[in-house]
Amino acid sequence: MLVVAKYGLMNRSLVNGDRSDMPSADFAALTEEFDPHDPAITADDLYERYDRLRAVCPVTRHSPHGGYWLATGYDEVRSAALDSKTFSSANGVYLPAVAEHRLPVLEMDDPEHAVWRKVLAPRFNAIAACKWQPRIREIVDELVDGFIERGQADLIHDFAEQLPLTLIAEIFGLEPEQRTQVREDALKFLDNSTGDAQAKALLGGMVERWVRLVEQRRREPAEDLITAVVQADFSPQEVSDVDIAWLMFALTFGGHDSTLLALGAMLLHLAEHPEQRAELIADPERIPAAVEELLRLHAPLHNFRRDTRADTELGGQHIAAGDSVLLAWGAANHDPAKFPDPDVAKFDRPNVRDHLTFGVGTHGCIGQFIARIELATAIELVLERLGEYELDGVARRNGLTGGGHHHGVEYLPVRFTAGLRRGKE
Amino acid sequence: MRVTIDETRCNGNASCVLRAPDVFELTDDGAAARVLIEDVEGAQADLVRELVTECPTQAILASDK
């Protein structure tokens, strides 16, 4: 009746789901409550909360949202993500659900999921991502041109937000006003991603706009991702325009918000660690490894939910069929058993790529290759052009927002020695 | 070292094809990878070992003969 030795001597009934034989106060005393939507969670105590829970058990039971399990141990999060047969995404990956319609790809299981992924893979895989590299460099230089002469900038609003938005607009074939709309939709979603009626109404309006765009591309095909998806063969599945509209929302939202959060966190980290920044300025070839390490340290998306299809074991806990399990990527990335000294950035970690920021397994982030190129290029050119920029005020970080899982930097004012534009204008 | 791809896991991320085009290629529909050389040694084997870890779906299997 003992949990695995590394988690200490503990009556298993106290930490597993079998709470019938004990007063609830004992359980609460051992594992503090955790609600990812709790506004009391701050950027400063988020990882400490995970650490306290993981030290009790890598999988803990919590009561909010109808009751759920939180996986904070690296091995547990990874093995659950790889076992997509048992840990299903089909009932939704947000806790609680945010929309009545499933988000295509994210909220599907194989074999249905594989049909969609097959359509998208050639557009997003590692080879396709490389083809965007020259254009990504141009976009980064154009954005830096926008503020380099000023000698100061908000690197979130002026830069981290604009880079992924500009790029996905080009990949999808969106007009400038549609690009603005993508950001507005995302902000509405983030402000309202609690699953309430108002949030669902907002999402309905967004879907109507995408459906009109899908119909337009069917009439007038273009060289873009929307057209490619409209013309794709999803057989044996029947896919409606509404399904495609939700896919477009999921891809455009996922394609920019997480990247901007990650980039903001990296730029702030380098402002606060000038010695590490100097290393990268001296040797830009280390930037890709630094990007991986900072992705580990500052995961932008902290969790996704799975629901079990059958009784199973995870981290010594018995999980009953139908239970919800929150896979806490951000917590797994800070598990000291996997990453010694987990709260410190070490660009030369031997397992620097083993972080779970992009997830792992069949649902692993489809945009991870494009994101890596965006992040590395952005860091390289910012360091090349802004050099040793300094904080120009107080940067603002959030705890967990947007459905209880977005973590990043909201405001990053910096000053630097003004430089020259590279573009023609 | 023998290399195979677990087709039930691969969903065409192509990181192996990008980094080791002599060992892996994409299927005709571009949606999955397949193995070109099943037996690799030396530097190629070292690269494949790295790709086993790097594969986002953990679909590459490598076993010492």
Coordinates of C-alpha atoms in Angstrom, one line a residue:
Chain A
M1 CA 0.0 0.0 0.0
L2 CA 2.9 2.3 -0.4
V3 CA 3.6 4.7 -3.2
V4 CA 6.9 4.4 -5.0
A5 CA 9.7 4.9 -2.6
K6 CA 10.9 8.2 -4.1
Y7 CA 7.7 9.9 -3.1
G8 CA 8.1 8.9 0.5
L9 CA 6.2 6.8 2.9
M10 CA 2.6 7.5 2.3
N11 CA -0.6 5.6 2.6
R12 CA -1.6 5.2 -0.9
S13 CA -5.3 5.7 -0.2
L14 CA -4.4 9.2 0.8
V15 CA -3.0 10.2 -2.6
N16 CA -5.0 8.2 -5.0
G17 CA -8.6 8.5 -6.1
D18 CA -9.9 6.2 -3.4
R19 CA -11.0 8.8 -0.9
S20 CA -13.9 6.9 0.6
D21 CA -12.0 5.7 3.7
M22 CA -10.6 9.0 4.8
P23 CA -11.7 12.4 5.7
S24 CA -11.2 14.9 2.9
A25 CA -9.3 17.2 5.2
D26 CA -6.4 14.7 5.3
F27 CA -6.2 14.6 1.6
A28 CA -6.3 18.3 1.3
A29 CA -3.5 18.6 3.9
L30 CA -1.3 16.4 1.8
T31 CA -1.9 17.7 -1.6
E32 CA -2.8 21.4 -1.8
E33 CA -5.6 22.3 -4.2
F34 CA -4.7 23.3 -7.7
D35 CA -7.1 25.0 -10.2
P36 CA -5.4 26.2 -13.4
H37 CA -8.0 28.9 -13.6
D38 CA -7.1 30.3 -10.1
P39 CA -6.2 34.0 -10.6
A40 CA -4.1 33.7 -7.4
I41 CA -1.5 31.7 -9.4
T42 CA 1.4 34.0 -10.3
A43 CA 4.4 33.8 -12.6
D44 CA 6.5 33.6 -9.4
D45 CA 4.8 30.8 -7.6
L46 CA 3.5 28.7 -10.5
Y47 CA 6.5 26.3 -10.6
E48 CA 6.7 26.2 -6.8
R49 CA 3.1 25.0 -6.7
Y50 CA 4.0 22.2 -9.2
D51 CA 7.1 21.3 -7.2
R52 CA 5.1 20.9 -4.0
L53 CA 2.5 18.7 -5.7
R54 CA 5.1 16.6 -7.5
A55 CA 7.1 16.1 -4.3
V56 CA 4.0 14.4 -2.8
C57 CA 3.2 12.4 -6.0
P58 CA 3.7 12.9 -9.7
V59 CA 0.0 12.5 -10.3
T60 CA -2.4 14.2 -7.8
R61 CA -6.2 14.4 -7.5
H62 CA -8.0 17.8 -7.5
S63 CA -11.6 18.7 -7.0
P64 CA -12.3 21.7 -9.3
H65 CA -14.2 21.3 -12.6
G66 CA -15.8 18.0 -11.6
G67 CA -12.6 16.5 -10.3
Y68 CA -9.5 15.8 -12.3
W69 CA -5.9 14.4 -12.0
L70 CA -2.9 16.6 -12.5
A71 CA 0.2 15.0 -13.9
T72 CA 3.3 17.0 -13.0
G73 CA 6.1 14.3 -13.3
Y74 CA 8.1 14.1 -16.5
D75 CA 7.8 10.4 -17.0
E76 CA 4.1 10.3 -16.2
V77 CA 3.2 13.2 -18.6
R78 CA 5.3 11.8 -21.4
S79 CA 4.0 8.2 -21.1
A80 CA 0.4 9.4 -21.0
A81 CA 0.9 11.6 -24.0
L82 CA 2.4 8.7 -25.9
D83 CA -0.4 6.4 -25.0
S84 CA -3.1 8.2 -26.9
K85 CA -5.3 5.0 -27.1
T86 CA -5.8 5.1 -23.3
F87 CA -5.6 8.9 -22.9
S88 CA -8.1 10.2 -25.3
S89 CA -8.4 13.8 -26.7
A90 CA -11.8 13.3 -28.3
N91 CA -13.8 14.7 -25.4
G92 CA -11.8 17.9 -25.4
V93 CA -8.4 19.1 -24.3
Y94 CA -9.4 22.1 -22.3
L95 CA -10.4 21.9 -18.6
P96 CA -13.3 22.6 -18.7
A97 CA -14.4 22.5 -22.4
V98 CA -14.4 25.9 -24.1
A99 CA -16.5 25.3 -27.2
E100 CA -19.4 23.1 -28.2
H101 CA -17.7 22.1 -31.4
R102 CA -14.5 20.0 -31.2
L103 CA -11.3 21.7 -32.3
P104 CA -10.2 19.6 -35.3
V105 CA -7.0 17.7 -34.9
L106 CA -6.4 18.7 -31.2
E107 CA -9.7 17.2 -30.0
M108 CA -9.7 14.0 -32.1
D109 CA -8.4 10.5 -31.7
D110 CA -6.8 8.2 -34.3
P111 CA -7.9 7.1 -36.8
E112 CA -10.0 10.2 -37.4
H113 CA -7.1 12.4 -36.2
A114 CA -4.7 10.8 -38.6
V115 CA -6.8 11.6 -41.6
W116 CA -6.6 15.4 -40.8
R117 CA -3.0 15.2 -39.8
K118 CA -2.2 13.6 -43.2
V119 CA -3.7 16.5 -45.0
L120 CA -1.7 19.0 -42.9
A121 CA 1.6 17.2 -42.5
P122 CA 3.1 18.1 -45.9
R123 CA 2.5 21.8 -45.2
F124 CA 4.0 21.9 -41.7
N125 CA 6.7 19.2 -41.6
A126 CA 10.3 19.9 -40.9
I127 CA 11.1 20.2 -44.7
A128 CA 8.2 22.6 -45.4
A129 CA 9.2 24.7 -42.4
C130 CA 12.7 25.2 -43.8
K131 CA 11.2 26.7 -47.0
W132 CA 9.8 29.6 -44.9
Q133 CA 13.2 30.4 -43.4
P134 CA 14.2 33.2 -45.9
R135 CA 10.8 34.9 -45.6
I136 CA 11.0 34.6 -41.8
R137 CA 14.3 36.5 -41.8
E138 CA 12.8 39.2 -44.0
I139 CA 9.8 39.6 -41.7
V140 CA 12.0 39.8 -38.6
D141 CA 14.2 42.5 -40.2
E142 CA 11.1 44.4 -41.3
L143 CA 9.7 44.4 -37.8
V144 CA 13.0 45.4 -36.2
D145 CA 13.2 48.2 -38.8
G146 CA 9.9 49.5 -37.4
F147 CA 11.5 50.4 -34.0
I148 CA 15.3 50.3 -34.4
E149 CA 15.6 54.1 -34.9
R150 CA 13.6 54.8 -31.8
G151 CA 16.0 53.2 -29.4
Q152 CA 13.1 51.7 -27.4
A153 CA 10.3 49.3 -28.0
D154 CA 7.7 47.0 -26.3
L155 CA 9.1 43.8 -27.6
I156 CA 5.8 42.1 -27.1
H157 CA 3.5 44.5 -29.0
D158 CA 6.1 45.7 -31.5
F159 CA 7.7 42.4 -32.2
A160 CA 6.8 39.0 -30.5
E161 CA 3.1 39.5 -31.4
Q162 CA 3.7 40.7 -35.0
L163 CA 6.2 38.0 -36.2
P164 CA 4.0 34.9 -35.9
L165 CA 0.9 36.8 -37.0
T166 CA 2.6 38.1 -40.1
L167 CA 3.9 34.7 -40.9
I168 CA 0.6 32.8 -40.5
A169 CA -1.2 35.4 -42.5
E170 CA 1.2 34.6 -45.4
I171 CA 0.9 30.8 -44.9
F172 CA -2.9 31.0 -44.8
G173 CA -3.3 33.7 -47.4
L174 CA -5.0 36.3 -45.2
E175 CA -5.5 39.9 -46.0
P176 CA -4.2 42.5 -43.4
E177 CA -7.6 43.1 -41.9
Q178 CA -8.2 39.3 -41.6
R179 CA -4.8 39.1 -39.8
T180 CA -6.0 41.7 -37.3
Q181 CA -9.1 39.7 -36.9
V182 CA -7.1 36.5 -36.0
R183 CA -5.5 38.4 -33.1
E184 CA -8.8 39.9 -32.0
D185 CA -10.4 36.4 -32.1
A186 CA -7.5 35.0 -30.0
L187 CA -7.8 37.8 -27.4
K188 CA -11.6 37.2 -27.1
F189 CA -11.0 33.5 -26.8
L190 CA -8.3 34.1 -24.1
D191 CA -10.5 36.5 -22.2
N192 CA -13.5 34.2 -22.3
S193 CA -12.1 30.7 -22.4
T194 CA -14.0 29.6 -19.3
G195 CA -16.6 27.7 -21.3
D196 CA -19.4 30.1 -20.5
A197 CA -22.3 31.1 -22.8
Q198 CA -20.8 34.5 -23.7
A199 CA -17.5 32.8 -24.8
K200 CA -19.4 30.3 -27.0
A201 CA -21.3 33.1 -28.7
L202 CA -18.1 35.0 -29.5
L203 CA -16.7 31.8 -31.0
G204 CA -19.8 31.4 -33.1
G205 CA -19.3 34.8 -34.8
M206 CA -15.7 33.8 -35.5
V207 CA -16.7 30.5 -37.1
E208 CA -19.2 32.3 -39.5
R209 CA -16.4 34.5 -40.8
W210 CA -14.1 31.5 -41.5
V211 CA -17.0 29.7 -43.2
R212 CA -17.4 32.7 -45.6
L213 CA -13.7 32.6 -46.4
V214 CA -13.8 28.8 -47.0
E215 CA -16.8 29.4 -49.5
Q216 CA -14.8 32.1 -51.2
R217 CA -11.7 29.9 -51.7
R218 CA -13.9 27.2 -53.1
R219 CA -15.2 29.7 -55.7
E220 CA -11.8 31.3 -56.3
P221 CA -8.9 29.0 -55.4
A222 CA -5.6 30.6 -54.4
E223 CA -2.1 29.4 -53.6
D224 CA -2.5 29.2 -49.9
L225 CA -3.3 26.8 -47.0
I226 CA -7.0 27.6 -46.9
T227 CA -7.4 26.5 -50.5
A228 CA -5.2 23.4 -49.9
V229 CA -7.5 22.3 -47.0
V230 CA -10.7 23.2 -49.0
Q231 CA -9.5 21.0 -51.8
A232 CA -8.1 18.2 -49.7
D233 CA -9.3 14.6 -49.7
F234 CA -10.5 13.7 -46.2
S235 CA -12.0 10.4 -47.2
P236 CA -13.4 8.3 -45.6
Q237 CA -14.5 11.2 -43.5
E238 CA -17.2 13.8 -44.3
V239 CA -15.8 17.2 -43.5
S240 CA -18.1 20.3 -43.5
D241 CA -17.2 23.9 -44.0
V242 CA -17.9 24.4 -40.3
D243 CA -15.3 21.7 -39.5
I244 CA -12.8 23.5 -41.7
A245 CA -13.7 26.8 -40.1
W246 CA -12.9 25.4 -36.7
L247 CA -9.6 23.9 -38.0
M248 CA -8.7 27.4 -39.3
F249 CA -9.4 28.9 -35.9
A250 CA -7.3 26.2 -34.1
L251 CA -4.4 26.5 -36.5
T252 CA -4.3 30.3 -36.7
F253 CA -4.7 30.6 -32.9
G254 CA -2.2 27.9 -32.1
G255 CA 0.0 29.3 -34.9
H256 CA 0.6 32.6 -33.3
D257 CA -0.3 32.9 -29.6
S258 CA 2.0 30.2 -28.2
T259 CA 4.9 31.5 -30.4
L260 CA 4.5 35.0 -29.1
L261 CA 4.4 33.9 -25.5
A262 CA 7.5 31.8 -26.0
L263 CA 9.4 34.6 -27.8
G264 CA 8.4 37.2 -25.2
A265 CA 9.7 34.9 -22.4
M266 CA 13.0 34.3 -24.2
L267 CA 13.6 38.0 -24.9
L268 CA 12.9 38.8 -21.2
H269 CA 15.1 36.0 -20.0
L270 CA 18.0 37.3 -22.1
A271 CA 17.4 40.8 -20.8
E272 CA 17.6 39.5 -17.2
H273 CA 20.7 37.2 -18.0
P274 CA 23.1 39.4 -19.8
E275 CA 26.0 36.9 -19.3
Q276 CA 24.0 34.3 -21.2
R277 CA 23.0 36.8 -23.9
A278 CA 26.7 37.7 -24.3
E279 CA 27.5 34.0 -24.9
L280 CA 24.9 33.9 -27.7
I281 CA 26.1 37.2 -29.2
A282 CA 29.7 35.8 -29.3
D283 CA 28.6 32.4 -30.7
P284 CA 25.2 32.6 -32.5
E285 CA 25.6 28.9 -33.4
R286 CA 24.5 28.2 -29.8
I287 CA 21.1 29.9 -30.4
P288 CA 19.2 26.7 -31.4
A289 CA 20.2 24.9 -28.2
A290 CA 19.4 28.1 -26.2
V291 CA 15.9 28.2 -27.8
E292 CA 15.3 24.6 -26.7
E293 CA 16.4 25.3 -23.2
L294 CA 14.3 28.4 -22.9
L295 CA 11.3 26.5 -24.4
R296 CA 11.8 24.0 -21.6
L297 CA 12.2 26.7 -18.9
H298 CA 9.2 28.9 -20.1
A299 CA 6.6 26.7 -21.8
P300 CA 3.9 28.9 -23.2
L301 CA 1.1 26.3 -23.0
H302 CA 1.1 24.6 -19.6
N303 CA -1.4 21.8 -20.0
F304 CA -3.8 19.9 -22.1
R305 CA -6.5 17.5 -20.8
R306 CA -7.0 13.9 -21.7
D307 CA -9.8 11.5 -20.7
T308 CA -9.1 7.9 -20.0
R309 CA -10.8 5.3 -22.2
A310 CA -10.1 2.5 -19.7
D311 CA -8.9 1.9 -16.1
T312 CA -5.2 2.6 -16.0
E313 CA -2.2 3.3 -13.7
L314 CA -0.2 6.5 -13.9
G315 CA 2.5 7.5 -11.4
G316 CA 1.3 4.8 -8.9
Q317 CA -2.3 6.1 -9.0
H318 CA -5.3 4.1 -10.2
I319 CA -7.1 6.2 -12.8
A320 CA -10.6 5.0 -13.5
A321 CA -12.1 4.9 -17.0
G322 CA -13.6 8.3 -18.0
D323 CA -11.4 10.3 -15.6
S324 CA -9.9 13.6 -16.7
V325 CA -6.1 13.9 -16.5
L326 CA -4.4 17.3 -17.1
L327 CA -1.0 16.7 -18.6
A328 CA 1.1 19.6 -17.2
W329 CA 3.8 20.1 -19.8
G330 CA 5.2 23.1 -17.9
A331 CA 5.5 21.1 -14.7
A332 CA 7.1 18.1 -16.5
N333 CA 9.7 20.4 -17.9
H334 CA 10.7 21.4 -14.3
D335 CA 10.9 17.8 -12.9
P336 CA 14.3 17.7 -11.2
A337 CA 14.5 13.9 -11.8
K338 CA 14.7 14.6 -15.6
F339 CA 16.3 18.1 -15.6
P340 CA 18.7 18.6 -12.6
D341 CA 18.5 22.2 -11.3
P342 CA 15.4 22.6 -13.3
D343 CA 14.7 26.3 -12.7
V344 CA 18.1 27.3 -14.1
A345 CA 18.8 27.8 -17.8
K346 CA 21.7 25.7 -19.0
F347 CA 22.1 25.8 -22.8
D348 CA 24.5 22.8 -22.7
R349 CA 22.2 20.3 -21.0
P350 CA 22.7 16.9 -22.6
N351 CA 19.0 16.4 -22.9
V352 CA 18.1 19.9 -24.0
R353 CA 15.6 18.7 -26.6
D354 CA 13.7 16.4 -24.3
H355 CA 11.3 19.1 -23.0
L356 CA 7.6 18.6 -23.5
T357 CA 6.7 22.1 -24.6
F358 CA 5.5 20.8 -28.0
G359 CA 3.9 17.8 -26.4
V360 CA 5.0 14.4 -27.7
G361 CA 3.3 11.6 -29.6
T362 CA 0.6 11.7 -32.2
H363 CA -0.7 15.1 -30.9
G364 CA 2.7 16.7 -30.8
C365 CA 2.6 20.3 -32.0
I366 CA 2.3 20.4 -35.8
G367 CA 3.8 23.8 -36.0
Q368 CA 6.9 23.0 -33.9
F369 CA 9.3 23.2 -36.9
I370 CA 8.1 26.5 -38.1
A371 CA 8.1 27.8 -34.5
R372 CA 11.7 26.7 -33.9
I373 CA 12.8 28.6 -37.0
E374 CA 10.8 31.7 -36.0
L375 CA 12.3 31.7 -32.5
A376 CA 15.9 31.1 -33.5
T377 CA 15.8 33.7 -36.3
A378 CA 14.1 36.2 -34.0
I379 CA 16.7 35.8 -31.3
E380 CA 19.6 35.8 -33.8
L381 CA 18.5 39.1 -35.5
V382 CA 17.5 40.8 -32.3
L383 CA 20.8 40.2 -30.7
E384 CA 22.6 41.2 -33.9
R385 CA 20.7 44.4 -34.2
L386 CA 19.7 45.5 -30.7
G387 CA 22.8 44.0 -28.9
E388 CA 22.6 44.5 -25.2
Y389 CA 19.1 45.9 -24.8
E390 CA 18.0 46.8 -21.3
L391 CA 14.6 46.7 -19.5
D392 CA 13.0 50.2 -19.7
G393 CA 10.4 49.7 -17.0
V394 CA 8.8 46.7 -15.4
A395 CA 8.0 43.8 -17.6
R396 CA 4.7 42.1 -16.9
R397 CA 4.4 38.3 -16.7
N398 CA 1.1 36.4 -16.2
G399 CA 0.4 33.3 -14.1
L400 CA -2.0 31.1 -16.1
T401 CA -4.5 32.8 -18.4
G402 CA -6.5 31.8 -21.4
G403 CA -8.3 28.6 -20.4
G404 CA -5.9 28.2 -17.4
H405 CA -2.9 27.2 -19.5
H406 CA -1.2 30.2 -21.2
H407 CA 1.9 31.4 -19.5
G408 CA 4.1 34.2 -20.7
V409 CA 5.0 37.9 -20.9
E410 CA 2.5 40.5 -21.6
Y411 CA 4.6 43.7 -21.7
L412 CA 8.3 44.0 -22.3
P413 CA 9.6 47.6 -22.5
V414 CA 13.3 47.8 -23.5
R415 CA 15.8 50.5 -24.6
F416 CA 18.9 50.1 -26.7
T417 CA 21.3 52.0 -28.8
A418 CA 19.3 53.2 -31.8
G419 CA 20.4 51.7 -35.1
L420 CA 19.8 51.9 -38.8
R421 CA 17.0 50.4 -40.8
R422 CA 17.9 47.7 -43.3
G423 CA 14.8 48.1 -45.5
K424 CA 14.6 50.6 -48.3
E425 CA 11.9 52.9 -47.1
Chain B
M1 CA 22.0 -1.3 -36.3
R2 CA 18.6 -2.1 -37.7
V3 CA 16.2 0.8 -38.3
T4 CA 12.4 0.6 -38.7
I5 CA 9.5 3.0 -38.6
D6 CA 6.4 2.3 -36.5
E7 CA 3.8 3.2 -39.1
T8 CA 1.1 3.4 -36.4
R9 CA 3.0 6.2 -34.7
C10 CA 4.6 8.2 -37.6
N11 CA 2.5 11.2 -38.7
G12 CA 4.9 12.7 -41.2
N13 CA 6.8 15.3 -39.2
A14 CA 9.8 14.5 -41.5
S15 CA 12.5 15.6 -39.1
C16 CA 14.3 12.3 -39.9
V17 CA 13.9 12.9 -43.6
L18 CA 15.3 16.4 -43.3
R19 CA 18.4 15.3 -41.3
A20 CA 19.1 11.9 -42.7
P21 CA 17.8 11.9 -46.3
D22 CA 20.0 8.9 -47.1
V23 CA 18.2 6.8 -44.5
F24 CA 14.6 8.0 -44.6
E25 CA 12.3 9.4 -47.3
L26 CA 8.7 10.6 -47.3
T27 CA 5.9 8.3 -48.7
D28 CA 4.3 9.4 -52.0
D29 CA 1.5 11.3 -50.2
G30 CA 4.0 13.1 -48.0
A31 CA 2.2 12.0 -44.9
A32 CA 4.7 9.6 -43.4
A33 CA 8.3 8.5 -43.5
R34 CA 9.7 5.2 -44.6
V35 CA 13.2 3.6 -44.3
L36 CA 15.5 3.6 -47.3
I37 CA 18.4 1.7 -45.6
E38 CA 17.5 -0.7 -42.9
D39 CA 21.0 -1.5 -41.8
V40 CA 23.1 1.5 -40.8
E41 CA 26.5 1.8 -39.1
G42 CA 29.1 4.3 -38.0
A43 CA 28.3 8.0 -38.3
Q44 CA 24.9 7.1 -39.9
A45 CA 24.0 5.0 -36.9
D46 CA 25.0 7.8 -34.5
L47 CA 22.7 10.2 -36.4
V48 CA 19.8 7.7 -36.4
R49 CA 20.2 7.3 -32.6
E50 CA 19.8 11.1 -32.3
L51 CA 16.8 11.0 -34.5
V52 CA 15.2 8.3 -32.4
T53 CA 15.2 10.7 -29.5
E54 CA 14.2 13.7 -31.6
C55 CA 11.2 12.1 -33.4
P56 CA 8.1 14.0 -32.2
T57 CA 6.0 10.8 -32.3
Q58 CA 8.8 8.4 -31.1
A59 CA 8.1 6.4 -34.3
I60 CA 11.7 5.4 -35.2
L61 CA 12.9 2.1 -33.8
A62 CA 16.6 1.2 -33.8
S63 CA 18.0 -2.1 -32.5
D64 CA 21.5 -3.4 -32.4
K65 CA 21.7 -6.6 -34.4

